[in-house]
Amino acid sequence: MSETVQVTAARRTNGRVYLDKQSPAAYRALVETSDAVRATAAEAGLDRILIELVNLRVSQLNGCAFCLDVHTRAALRAGETTRRLGVLAAWRDTELFTARERAALALAEATTHPAEALAQERAYEAAREVLGDDEISAVIWVAITINAFNRVSILSKHPVRETPAR
């Protein structure tokens, strides 16, 4: 077997190509975009927990197990509670999220499902009440970026593996 064929075979799992490995320059560009979005969010005053809530909600909507795993751990490291993480999928039905978080989550959902025009308009109107232009822009960019990462992970079938106990 040629070296090229071996490398390509090593990059596949479940018959899928790992897009990040197969096209590393494109993936690096996505990572660089993510870095720029993270800086934009920080400059807009969005805290890490709010960003991770957006990442998680979008990943829930898209069914991305890999990103859910990564961002659940990141949210916990940032100080998020297991209680709020446990009810995130039903955030509208709880009193556990602030007005800013609720606005960000609604914008994230509207960004993930842009064809739902009425929901998008309602989300934008609600966001206008509690978020400034820089915050709205940053939330939407966070949602756009995690949507892209979700698609990379879902289409690559990135595995969620058990981690050794410490």
GROMACS .gro file of N, CA and C in nm:
model
  498
    1MET      N    1   0.086  -0.117   0.000
    1MET     CA    2   0.000   0.000   0.000
    1MET      C    3   0.090   0.123   0.000
    2SER      N    4   0.059   0.219  -0.085
    2SER     CA    5   0.141   0.339  -0.092
    2SER      C    6   0.123   0.423   0.034
    3GLU      N    7   0.220   0.510   0.059
    3GLU     CA    8   0.215   0.596   0.178
    3GLU      C    9   0.092   0.687   0.173
    4THR      N   10   0.058   0.739   0.056
    4THR     CA   11  -0.058   0.827   0.042
    4THR      C   12  -0.186   0.754   0.077
    5VAL      N   13  -0.201   0.632   0.031
    5VAL     CA   14  -0.321   0.554   0.060
    5VAL      C   15  -0.328   0.523   0.209
    6GLN      N   16  -0.215   0.492   0.273
    6GLN     CA   17  -0.213   0.464   0.416
    6GLN      C   18  -0.254   0.587   0.496
    7VAL      N   19  -0.203   0.703   0.461
    7VAL     CA   20  -0.238   0.826   0.531
    7VAL      C   21  -0.386   0.855   0.516
    8THR      N   22  -0.438   0.841   0.395
    8THR     CA   23  -0.580   0.866   0.372
    8THR      C   24  -0.664   0.767   0.450
    9ALA      N   25  -0.627   0.640   0.450
    9ALA     CA   26  -0.703   0.540   0.525
    9ALA      C   27  -0.700   0.570   0.674
   10ALA      N   28  -0.590   0.619   0.725
   10ALA     CA   29  -0.579   0.650   0.868
   10ALA      C   30  -0.666   0.768   0.907
   11ARG      N   31  -0.703   0.850   0.811
   11ARG     CA   32  -0.785   0.968   0.840
   11ARG      C   33  -0.934   0.939   0.834
   12ARG      N   34  -0.972   0.820   0.807
   12ARG     CA   35  -1.113   0.787   0.794
   12ARG      C   36  -1.161   0.710   0.916
   13THR      N   37  -1.284   0.730   0.948
   13THR     CA   38  -1.349   0.653   1.052
   13THR      C   39  -1.492   0.626   1.007
   14ASN      N   40  -1.539   0.508   1.031
   14ASN     CA   41  -1.675   0.473   0.989
   14ASN      C   42  -1.700   0.508   0.843
   15GLY      N   43  -1.597   0.491   0.760
   15GLY     CA   44  -1.611   0.519   0.619
   15GLY      C   45  -1.613   0.667   0.583
   16ARG      N   46  -1.587   0.753   0.679
   16ARG     CA   47  -1.592   0.898   0.656
   16ARG      C   48  -1.451   0.956   0.650
   17VAL      N   49  -1.439   1.063   0.579
   17VAL     CA   50  -1.315   1.139   0.575
   17VAL      C   51  -1.320   1.241   0.689
   18TYR      N   52  -1.213   1.249   0.766
   18TYR     CA   53  -1.202   1.355   0.865
   18TYR      C   54  -1.170   1.483   0.788
   19LEU      N   55  -1.267   1.570   0.773
   19LEU     CA   56  -1.250   1.690   0.692
   19LEU      C   57  -1.135   1.777   0.742
   20ASP      N   58  -1.118   1.783   0.873
   20ASP     CA   59  -1.011   1.865   0.931
   20ASP      C   60  -0.873   1.812   0.895
   21LYS      N   61  -0.861   1.682   0.883
   21LYS     CA   62  -0.733   1.620   0.848
   21LYS      C   63  -0.710   1.618   0.697
   22GLN      N   64  -0.816   1.595   0.621
   22GLN     CA   65  -0.805   1.585   0.476
   22GLN      C   66  -0.776   1.719   0.412
   23SER      N   67  -0.833   1.826   0.470
   23SER     CA   68  -0.816   1.962   0.415
   23SER      C   69  -0.768   2.054   0.527
   24PRO      N   70  -0.645   2.036   0.574
   24PRO     CA   71  -0.598   2.109   0.690
   24PRO      C   72  -0.594   2.261   0.672
   25ALA      N   73  -0.567   2.310   0.554
   25ALA     CA   74  -0.562   2.455   0.533
   25ALA      C   75  -0.701   2.517   0.553
   26ALA      N   76  -0.804   2.451   0.501
   26ALA     CA   77  -0.941   2.499   0.518
   26ALA      C   78  -0.979   2.494   0.666
   27TYR      N   79  -0.941   2.386   0.734
   27TYR     CA   80  -0.974   2.374   0.877
   27TYR      C   81  -0.901   2.481   0.958
   28ARG      N   82  -0.774   2.505   0.926
   28ARG     CA   83  -0.699   2.611   0.996
   28ARG      C   84  -0.767   2.747   0.978
   29ALA      N   85  -0.818   2.772   0.859
   29ALA     CA   86  -0.889   2.897   0.834
   29ALA      C   87  -1.014   2.907   0.922
   30LEU      N   88  -1.084   2.795   0.941
   30LEU     CA   89  -1.200   2.794   1.029
   30LEU      C   90  -1.158   2.819   1.174
   31VAL      N   91  -1.049   2.759   1.216
   31VAL     CA   92  -0.998   2.782   1.351
   31VAL      C   93  -0.958   2.929   1.369
   32GLU      N   94  -0.895   2.986   1.268
   32GLU     CA   95  -0.857   3.128   1.274
   32GLU      C   96  -0.982   3.216   1.282
   33THR      N   97  -1.085   3.180   1.210
   33THR     CA   98  -1.212   3.252   1.219
   33THR      C   99  -1.267   3.242   1.361
   34SER      N  100  -1.262   3.123   1.417
   34SER     CA  101  -1.309   3.103   1.554
   34SER      C  102  -1.230   3.189   1.653
   35ASP      N  103  -1.100   3.198   1.633
   35ASP     CA  104  -1.017   3.282   1.721
   35ASP      C  105  -1.059   3.429   1.709
   36ALA      N  106  -1.083   3.475   1.587
   36ALA     CA  107  -1.126   3.614   1.565
   36ALA      C  108  -1.264   3.638   1.628
   37VAL      N  109  -1.353   3.541   1.616
   37VAL     CA  110  -1.487   3.554   1.675
   37VAL      C  111  -1.478   3.556   1.827
   38ARG      N  112  -1.391   3.473   1.884
   38ARG     CA  113  -1.373   3.472   2.029
   38ARG      C  114  -1.324   3.610   2.076
   39ALA      N  115  -1.230   3.669   2.004
   39ALA     CA  116  -1.180   3.803   2.039
   39ALA      C  117  -1.291   3.907   2.024
   40THR      N  118  -1.370   3.897   1.919
   40THR     CA  119  -1.482   3.989   1.897
   40THR      C  120  -1.582   3.979   2.012
   41ALA      N  121  -1.612   3.858   2.054
   41ALA     CA  122  -1.707   3.837   2.165
   41ALA      C  123  -1.652   3.896   2.294
   42ALA      N  124  -1.525   3.877   2.320
   42ALA     CA  125  -1.464   3.934   2.441
   42ALA      C  126  -1.467   4.086   2.436
   43GLU      N  127  -1.435   4.143   2.321
   43GLU     CA  128  -1.438   4.289   2.306
   43GLU      C  129  -1.579   4.344   2.324
   44ALA      N  130  -1.679   4.266   2.286
   44ALA     CA  131  -1.819   4.307   2.301
   44ALA      C  132  -1.868   4.291   2.445
   45GLY      N  133  -1.788   4.225   2.528
   45GLY     CA  134  -1.825   4.208   2.668
   45GLY      C  135  -1.902   4.081   2.699
   46LEU      N  136  -1.901   3.986   2.607
   46LEU     CA  137  -1.970   3.859   2.632
   46LEU      C  138  -1.880   3.770   2.717
   47ASP      N  139  -1.935   3.717   2.825
   47ASP     CA  140  -1.854   3.630   2.910
   47ASP      C  141  -1.849   3.489   2.853
   48ARG      N  142  -1.753   3.412   2.902
   48ARG     CA  143  -1.727   3.277   2.850
   48ARG      C  144  -1.848   3.186   2.867
   49ILE      N  145  -1.920   3.199   2.977
   49ILE     CA  146  -2.036   3.112   3.000
   49ILE      C  147  -2.142   3.137   2.892
   50LEU      N  148  -2.172   3.263   2.862
   50LEU     CA  149  -2.271   3.293   2.760
   50LEU      C  150  -2.228   3.236   2.625
   51ILE      N  151  -2.102   3.250   2.592
   51ILE     CA  152  -2.051   3.196   2.465
   51ILE      C  153  -2.068   3.044   2.461
   52GLU      N  154  -2.035   2.977   2.572
   52GLU     CA  155  -2.050   2.830   2.575
   52GLU      C  156  -2.196   2.788   2.571
   53LEU      N  157  -2.286   2.866   2.630
   53LEU     CA  158  -2.429   2.834   2.620
   53LEU      C  159  -2.473   2.839   2.474
   54VAL      N  160  -2.427   2.940   2.400
   54VAL     CA  161  -2.459   2.949   2.258
   54VAL      C  162  -2.401   2.829   2.184
   55ASN      N  163  -2.274   2.798   2.210
   55ASN     CA  164  -2.211   2.683   2.145
   55ASN      C  165  -2.289   2.554   2.172
   56LEU      N  166  -2.331   2.538   2.295
   56LEU     CA  167  -2.403   2.416   2.332
   56LEU      C  168  -2.543   2.410   2.271
   57ARG      N  169  -2.614   2.522   2.275
   57ARG     CA  170  -2.751   2.519   2.221
   57ARG      C  171  -2.750   2.491   2.071
   58VAL      N  172  -2.659   2.554   1.999
   58VAL     CA  173  -2.649   2.528   1.855
   58VAL      C  174  -2.611   2.382   1.831
   59SER      N  175  -2.518   2.330   1.910
   59SER     CA  176  -2.477   2.191   1.895
   59SER      C  177  -2.589   2.094   1.928
   60GLN      N  178  -2.675   2.131   2.025
   60GLN     CA  179  -2.793   2.049   2.053
   60GLN      C  180  -2.886   2.046   1.933
   61LEU      N  181  -2.913   2.164   1.877
   61LEU     CA  182  -3.004   2.172   1.763
   61LEU      C  183  -2.952   2.092   1.644
   62ASN      N  184  -2.820   2.092   1.626
   62ASN     CA  185  -2.760   2.021   1.513
   62ASN      C  186  -2.732   1.874   1.543
   63GLY      N  187  -2.740   1.834   1.669
   63GLY     CA  188  -2.713   1.696   1.706
   63GLY      C  189  -2.566   1.658   1.692
   64CYS      N  190  -2.478   1.750   1.729
   64CYS     CA  191  -2.334   1.724   1.717
   64CYS      C  192  -2.276   1.675   1.850
   65ALA      N  193  -2.263   1.545   1.864
   65ALA     CA  194  -2.214   1.485   1.988
   65ALA      C  195  -2.073   1.533   2.023
   66PHE      N  196  -1.987   1.540   1.923
   66PHE     CA  197  -1.848   1.579   1.948
   66PHE      C  198  -1.842   1.721   2.006
   67CYS      N  199  -1.914   1.816   1.943
   67CYS     CA  200  -1.912   1.954   1.992
   67CYS      C  201  -1.984   1.967   2.126
   68LEU      N  202  -2.088   1.889   2.147
   68LEU     CA  203  -2.154   1.890   2.278
   68LEU      C  204  -2.058   1.847   2.388
   69ASP      N  205  -1.979   1.745   2.360
   69ASP     CA  206  -1.880   1.698   2.457
   69ASP      C  207  -1.776   1.807   2.486
   70VAL      N  208  -1.719   1.863   2.380
   70VAL     CA  209  -1.615   1.965   2.394
   70VAL      C  210  -1.668   2.087   2.471
   71HIS      N  211  -1.787   2.135   2.433
   71HIS     CA  212  -1.836   2.259   2.491
   71HIS      C  213  -1.903   2.242   2.626
   72THR      N  214  -1.949   2.121   2.658
   72THR     CA  215  -1.996   2.095   2.794
   72THR      C  216  -1.879   2.106   2.891
   73ARG      N  217  -1.767   2.043   2.853
   73ARG     CA  218  -1.648   2.052   2.939
   73ARG      C  219  -1.598   2.196   2.949
   74ALA      N  220  -1.602   2.270   2.840
   74ALA     CA  221  -1.558   2.410   2.842
   74ALA      C  222  -1.650   2.495   2.930
   75ALA      N  223  -1.780   2.471   2.923
   75ALA     CA  224  -1.876   2.545   3.006
   75ALA      C  225  -1.853   2.517   3.154
   76LEU      N  226  -1.831   2.392   3.187
   76LEU     CA  227  -1.804   2.357   3.327
   76LEU      C  228  -1.676   2.423   3.376
   77ARG      N  229  -1.572   2.423   3.292
   77ARG     CA  230  -1.446   2.490   3.329
   77ARG      C  231  -1.467   2.640   3.351
   78ALA      N  232  -1.559   2.698   3.275
   78ALA     CA  233  -1.588   2.841   3.286
   78ALA      C  234  -1.674   2.874   3.407
   79GLY      N  235  -1.727   2.771   3.474
   79GLY     CA  236  -1.807   2.793   3.594
   79GLY      C  237  -1.956   2.770   3.578
   80GLU      N  238  -1.998   2.720   3.464
   80GLU     CA  239  -2.139   2.689   3.443
   80GLU      C  240  -2.180   2.574   3.535
   81THR      N  241  -2.308   2.571   3.572
   81THR     CA  242  -2.358   2.467   3.662
   81THR      C  243  -2.417   2.351   3.583
   82THR      N  244  -2.413   2.233   3.642
   82THR     CA  245  -2.473   2.117   3.578
   82THR      C  246  -2.624   2.132   3.570
   83ARG      N  247  -2.683   2.202   3.665
   83ARG     CA  248  -2.828   2.222   3.663
   83ARG      C  249  -2.870   2.299   3.537
   84ARG      N  250  -2.804   2.410   3.510
   84ARG     CA  251  -2.839   2.489   3.392
   84ARG      C  252  -2.807   2.414   3.263
   85LEU      N  253  -2.696   2.340   3.262
   85LEU     CA  254  -2.664   2.261   3.144
   85LEU      C  255  -2.770   2.155   3.120
   86GLY      N  256  -2.821   2.099   3.227
   86GLY     CA  257  -2.922   1.993   3.216
   86GLY      C  258  -3.054   2.041   3.158
   87VAL      N  259  -3.086   2.169   3.175
   87VAL     CA  260  -3.214   2.220   3.123
   87VAL      C  261  -3.196   2.312   3.002
   88LEU      N  262  -3.076   2.321   2.951
   88LEU     CA  263  -3.050   2.413   2.840
   88LEU      C  264  -3.142   2.389   2.721
   89ALA      N  265  -3.171   2.266   2.689
   89ALA     CA  266  -3.257   2.236   2.574
   89ALA      C  267  -3.398   2.294   2.593
   90ALA      N  268  -3.438   2.317   2.717
   90ALA     CA  269  -3.570   2.373   2.749
   90ALA      C  270  -3.556   2.510   2.816
   91TRP      N  271  -3.459   2.587   2.774
   91TRP     CA  272  -3.428   2.714   2.840
   91TRP      C  273  -3.548   2.808   2.849
   92ARG      N  274  -3.637   2.804   2.752
   92ARG     CA  275  -3.754   2.893   2.755
   92ARG      C  276  -3.849   2.859   2.871
   93ASP      N  277  -3.843   2.737   2.919
   93ASP     CA  278  -3.935   2.691   3.022
   93ASP      C  279  -3.879   2.700   3.163
   94THR      N  280  -3.768   2.771   3.180
   94THR     CA  281  -3.707   2.786   3.312
   94THR      C  282  -3.687   2.933   3.344
   95GLU      N  283  -3.655   2.958   3.468
   95GLU     CA  284  -3.618   3.093   3.511
   95GLU      C  285  -3.469   3.100   3.542
   96LEU      N  286  -3.393   3.002   3.493
   96LEU     CA  287  -3.252   2.990   3.529
   96LEU      C  288  -3.159   3.075   3.443
   97PHE      N  289  -3.209   3.134   3.335
   97PHE     CA  290  -3.123   3.209   3.245
   97PHE      C  291  -3.160   3.357   3.247
   98THR      N  292  -3.058   3.441   3.240
   98THR     CA  293  -3.079   3.586   3.244
   98THR      C  294  -3.142   3.633   3.113
   99ALA      N  295  -3.187   3.757   3.113
   99ALA     CA  296  -3.245   3.815   2.992
   99ALA      C  297  -3.141   3.819   2.879
  100ARG      N  298  -3.017   3.850   2.911
  100ARG     CA  299  -2.910   3.853   2.810
  100ARG      C  300  -2.887   3.713   2.754
  101GLU      N  301  -2.882   3.613   2.841
  101GLU     CA  302  -2.862   3.476   2.796
  101GLU      C  303  -2.978   3.428   2.710
  102ARG      N  304  -3.100   3.462   2.750
  102ARG     CA  305  -3.218   3.422   2.675
  102ARG      C  306  -3.217   3.486   2.535
  103ALA      N  307  -3.179   3.613   2.530
  103ALA     CA  308  -3.170   3.682   2.401
  103ALA      C  309  -3.064   3.617   2.313
  104ALA      N  310  -2.951   3.584   2.372
  104ALA     CA  311  -2.842   3.520   2.297
  104ALA      C  312  -2.884   3.382   2.248
  105LEU      N  313  -2.951   3.305   2.331
  105LEU     CA  314  -2.997   3.172   2.291
  105LEU      C  315  -3.099   3.179   2.178
  106ALA      N  316  -3.190   3.276   2.186
  106ALA     CA  317  -3.289   3.292   2.078
  106ALA      C  318  -3.220   3.332   1.947
  107LEU      N  319  -3.121   3.421   1.955
  107LEU     CA  320  -3.046   3.459   1.835
  107LEU      C  321  -2.970   3.339   1.778
  108ALA      N  322  -2.913   3.258   1.867
  108ALA     CA  323  -2.838   3.140   1.823
  108ALA      C  324  -2.931   3.043   1.750
  109GLU      N  325  -3.051   3.024   1.803
  109GLU     CA  326  -3.147   2.936   1.737
  109GLU      C  327  -3.189   2.993   1.601
  110ALA      N  328  -3.211   3.125   1.595
  110ALA     CA  329  -3.250   3.189   1.470
  110ALA      C  330  -3.138   3.180   1.366
  111THR      N  331  -3.015   3.187   1.411
  111THR     CA  332  -2.901   3.175   1.322
  111THR      C  333  -2.889   3.033   1.268
  112THR      N  334  -2.920   2.936   1.352
  112THR     CA  335  -2.911   2.796   1.314
  112THR      C  336  -3.023   2.756   1.219
  113HIS      N  337  -3.138   2.817   1.234
  113HIS     CA  338  -3.254   2.790   1.148
  113HIS      C  339  -3.300   2.919   1.082
  114PRO      N  340  -3.220   2.974   0.992
  114PRO     CA  341  -3.252   3.107   0.935
  114PRO      C  342  -3.377   3.110   0.848
  115ALA      N  343  -3.426   2.998   0.803
  115ALA     CA  344  -3.545   2.997   0.719
  115ALA      C  345  -3.672   3.026   0.799
  116GLU      N  346  -3.664   3.017   0.931
  116GLU     CA  347  -3.779   3.046   1.016
  116GLU      C  348  -3.783   3.197   1.041
  117ALA      N  349  -3.835   3.271   0.944
  117ALA     CA  350  -3.829   3.417   0.942
  117ALA      C  351  -3.898   3.482   1.062
  118LEU      N  352  -4.012   3.432   1.101
  118LEU     CA  353  -4.084   3.492   1.213
  118LEU      C  354  -4.004   3.476   1.343
  119ALA      N  355  -3.952   3.357   1.366
  119ALA     CA  356  -3.869   3.334   1.485
  119ALA      C  357  -3.745   3.423   1.482
  120GLN      N  358  -3.689   3.441   1.364
  120GLN     CA  359  -3.571   3.527   1.350
  120GLN      C  360  -3.605   3.672   1.386
  121GLU      N  361  -3.717   3.722   1.338
  121GLU     CA  362  -3.758   3.860   1.370
  121GLU      C  363  -3.784   3.877   1.519
  122ARG      N  364  -3.852   3.780   1.578
  122ARG     CA  365  -3.879   3.787   1.723
  122ARG      C  366  -3.750   3.783   1.804
  123ALA      N  367  -3.658   3.697   1.765
  123ALA     CA  368  -3.531   3.687   1.836
  123ALA      C  369  -3.454   3.817   1.826
  124TYR      N  370  -3.454   3.875   1.710
  124TYR     CA  371  -3.381   4.001   1.689
  124TYR      C  372  -3.443   4.113   1.771
  125GLU      N  373  -3.576   4.121   1.773
  125GLU     CA  374  -3.645   4.223   1.851
  125GLU      C  375  -3.615   4.208   2.000
  126ALA      N  376  -3.619   4.085   2.049
  126ALA     CA  377  -3.590   4.060   2.191
  126ALA      C  378  -3.445   4.094   2.223
  127ALA      N  379  -3.354   4.062   2.132
  127ALA     CA  380  -3.212   4.091   2.155
  127ALA      C  381  -3.190   4.241   2.162
  128ARG      N  382  -3.258   4.316   2.079
  128ARG     CA  383  -3.244   4.462   2.077
  128ARG      C  384  -3.276   4.524   2.213
  129GLU      N  385  -3.362   4.458   2.291
  129GLU     CA  386  -3.402   4.511   2.422
  129GLU      C  387  -3.292   4.498   2.527
  130VAL      N  388  -3.203   4.401   2.511
  130VAL     CA  389  -3.104   4.376   2.617
  130VAL      C  390  -2.960   4.369   2.569
  131LEU      N  391  -2.938   4.365   2.439
  131LEU     CA  392  -2.802   4.356   2.386
  131LEU      C  393  -2.775   4.474   2.293
  132GLY      N  394  -2.651   4.521   2.295
  132GLY     CA  395  -2.610   4.625   2.202
  132GLY      C  396  -2.571   4.564   2.068
  133ASP      N  397  -2.544   4.652   1.973
  133ASP     CA  398  -2.508   4.607   1.838
  133ASP      C  399  -2.385   4.516   1.838
  134ASP      N  400  -2.283   4.553   1.914
  134ASP     CA  401  -2.162   4.470   1.919
  134ASP      C  402  -2.191   4.332   1.977
  135GLU      N  403  -2.277   4.327   2.079
  135GLU     CA  404  -2.312   4.198   2.140
  135GLU      C  405  -2.396   4.113   2.044
  136ILE      N  406  -2.491   4.176   1.976
  136ILE     CA  407  -2.573   4.102   1.880
  136ILE      C  408  -2.485   4.044   1.770
  137SER      N  409  -2.398   4.127   1.717
  137SER     CA  410  -2.307   4.080   1.612
  137SER      C  411  -2.221   3.964   1.662
  138ALA      N  412  -2.166   3.978   1.781
  138ALA     CA  413  -2.078   3.874   1.836
  138ALA      C  414  -2.155   3.743   1.857
  139VAL      N  415  -2.275   3.750   1.912
  139VAL     CA  416  -2.354   3.629   1.934
  139VAL      C  417  -2.382   3.558   1.801
  140ILE      N  418  -2.420   3.634   1.702
  140ILE     CA  419  -2.449   3.574   1.571
  140ILE      C  420  -2.323   3.512   1.513
  141TRP      N  421  -2.208   3.579   1.525
  141TRP     CA  422  -2.083   3.521   1.475
  141TRP      C  423  -2.046   3.394   1.551
  142VAL      N  424  -2.068   3.391   1.682
  142VAL     CA  425  -2.042   3.269   1.759
  142VAL      C  426  -2.130   3.156   1.705
  143ALA      N  427  -2.257   3.186   1.683
  143ALA     CA  428  -2.350   3.083   1.633
  143ALA      C  429  -2.311   3.037   1.492
  144ILE      N  430  -2.273   3.130   1.406
  144ILE     CA  431  -2.231   3.093   1.271
  144ILE      C  432  -2.110   3.000   1.278
  145THR      N  433  -2.015   3.035   1.363
  145THR     CA  434  -1.891   2.958   1.371
  145THR      C  435  -1.915   2.818   1.426
  146ILE      N  436  -1.994   2.805   1.533
  146ILE     CA  437  -2.017   2.671   1.588
  146ILE      C  438  -2.101   2.589   1.492
  147ASN      N  439  -2.190   2.652   1.416
  147ASN     CA  440  -2.264   2.579   1.312
  147ASN      C  441  -2.166   2.517   1.212
  148ALA      N  442  -2.064   2.593   1.173
  148ALA     CA  443  -1.965   2.540   1.080
  148ALA      C  444  -1.888   2.423   1.141
  149PHE      N  445  -1.844   2.439   1.266
  149PHE     CA  446  -1.772   2.330   1.333
  149PHE      C  447  -1.862   2.207   1.350
  150ASN      N  448  -1.990   2.230   1.380
  150ASN     CA  449  -2.083   2.117   1.390
  150ASN      C  450  -2.086   2.037   1.262
  151ARG      N  451  -2.092   2.106   1.150
  151ARG     CA  452  -2.100   2.035   1.023
  151ARG      C  453  -1.973   1.958   0.993
  152VAL      N  454  -1.858   2.017   1.027
  152VAL     CA  455  -1.732   1.944   1.009
  152VAL      C  456  -1.733   1.817   1.092
  153SER      N  457  -1.771   1.828   1.219
  153SER     CA  458  -1.768   1.711   1.308
  153SER      C  459  -1.874   1.608   1.273
  154ILE      N  460  -1.994   1.653   1.239
  154ILE     CA  461  -2.100   1.559   1.204
  154ILE      C  462  -2.067   1.484   1.076
  155LEU      N  463  -2.023   1.556   0.973
  155LEU     CA  464  -1.995   1.491   0.845
  155LEU      C  465  -1.868   1.407   0.850
  156SER      N  466  -1.776   1.439   0.943
  156SER     CA  467  -1.656   1.358   0.963
  156SER      C  468  -1.682   1.241   1.057
  157LYS      N  469  -1.795   1.247   1.129
  157LYS     CA  470  -1.826   1.150   1.235
  157LYS      C  471  -1.714   1.146   1.339
  158HIS      N  472  -1.673   1.266   1.384
  158HIS     CA  473  -1.572   1.271   1.490
  158HIS      C  474  -1.625   1.195   1.612
  159PRO      N  475  -1.547   1.104   1.665
  159PRO     CA  476  -1.594   1.022   1.777
  159PRO      C  477  -1.584   1.094   1.911
  160VAL      N  478  -1.673   1.058   2.000
  160VAL     CA  479  -1.663   1.098   2.139
  160VAL      C  480  -1.615   0.976   2.214
  161ARG      N  481  -1.493   0.983   2.261
  161ARG     CA  482  -1.431   0.868   2.325
  161ARG      C  483  -1.432   0.883   2.477
  162GLU      N  484  -1.434   0.772   2.544
  162GLU     CA  485  -1.422   0.769   2.690
  162GLU      C  486  -1.285   0.822   2.727
  163THR      N  487  -1.280   0.906   2.829
  163THR     CA  488  -1.150   0.955   2.877
  163THR      C  489  -1.111   0.876   3.000
  164PRO      N  490  -0.983   0.846   3.015
  164PRO     CA  491  -0.940   0.769   3.132
  164PRO      C  492  -0.969   0.845   3.261
  165ALA      N  493  -1.008   0.774   3.363
  165ALA     CA  494  -1.034   0.833   3.495
  165ALA      C  495  -0.902   0.882   3.554
  166ARG      N  496  -0.912   0.994   3.624
  166ARG     CA  497  -0.791   1.050   3.686
  166ARG      C  498  -0.788   1.023   3.832
   0.00000   0.00000   0.00000
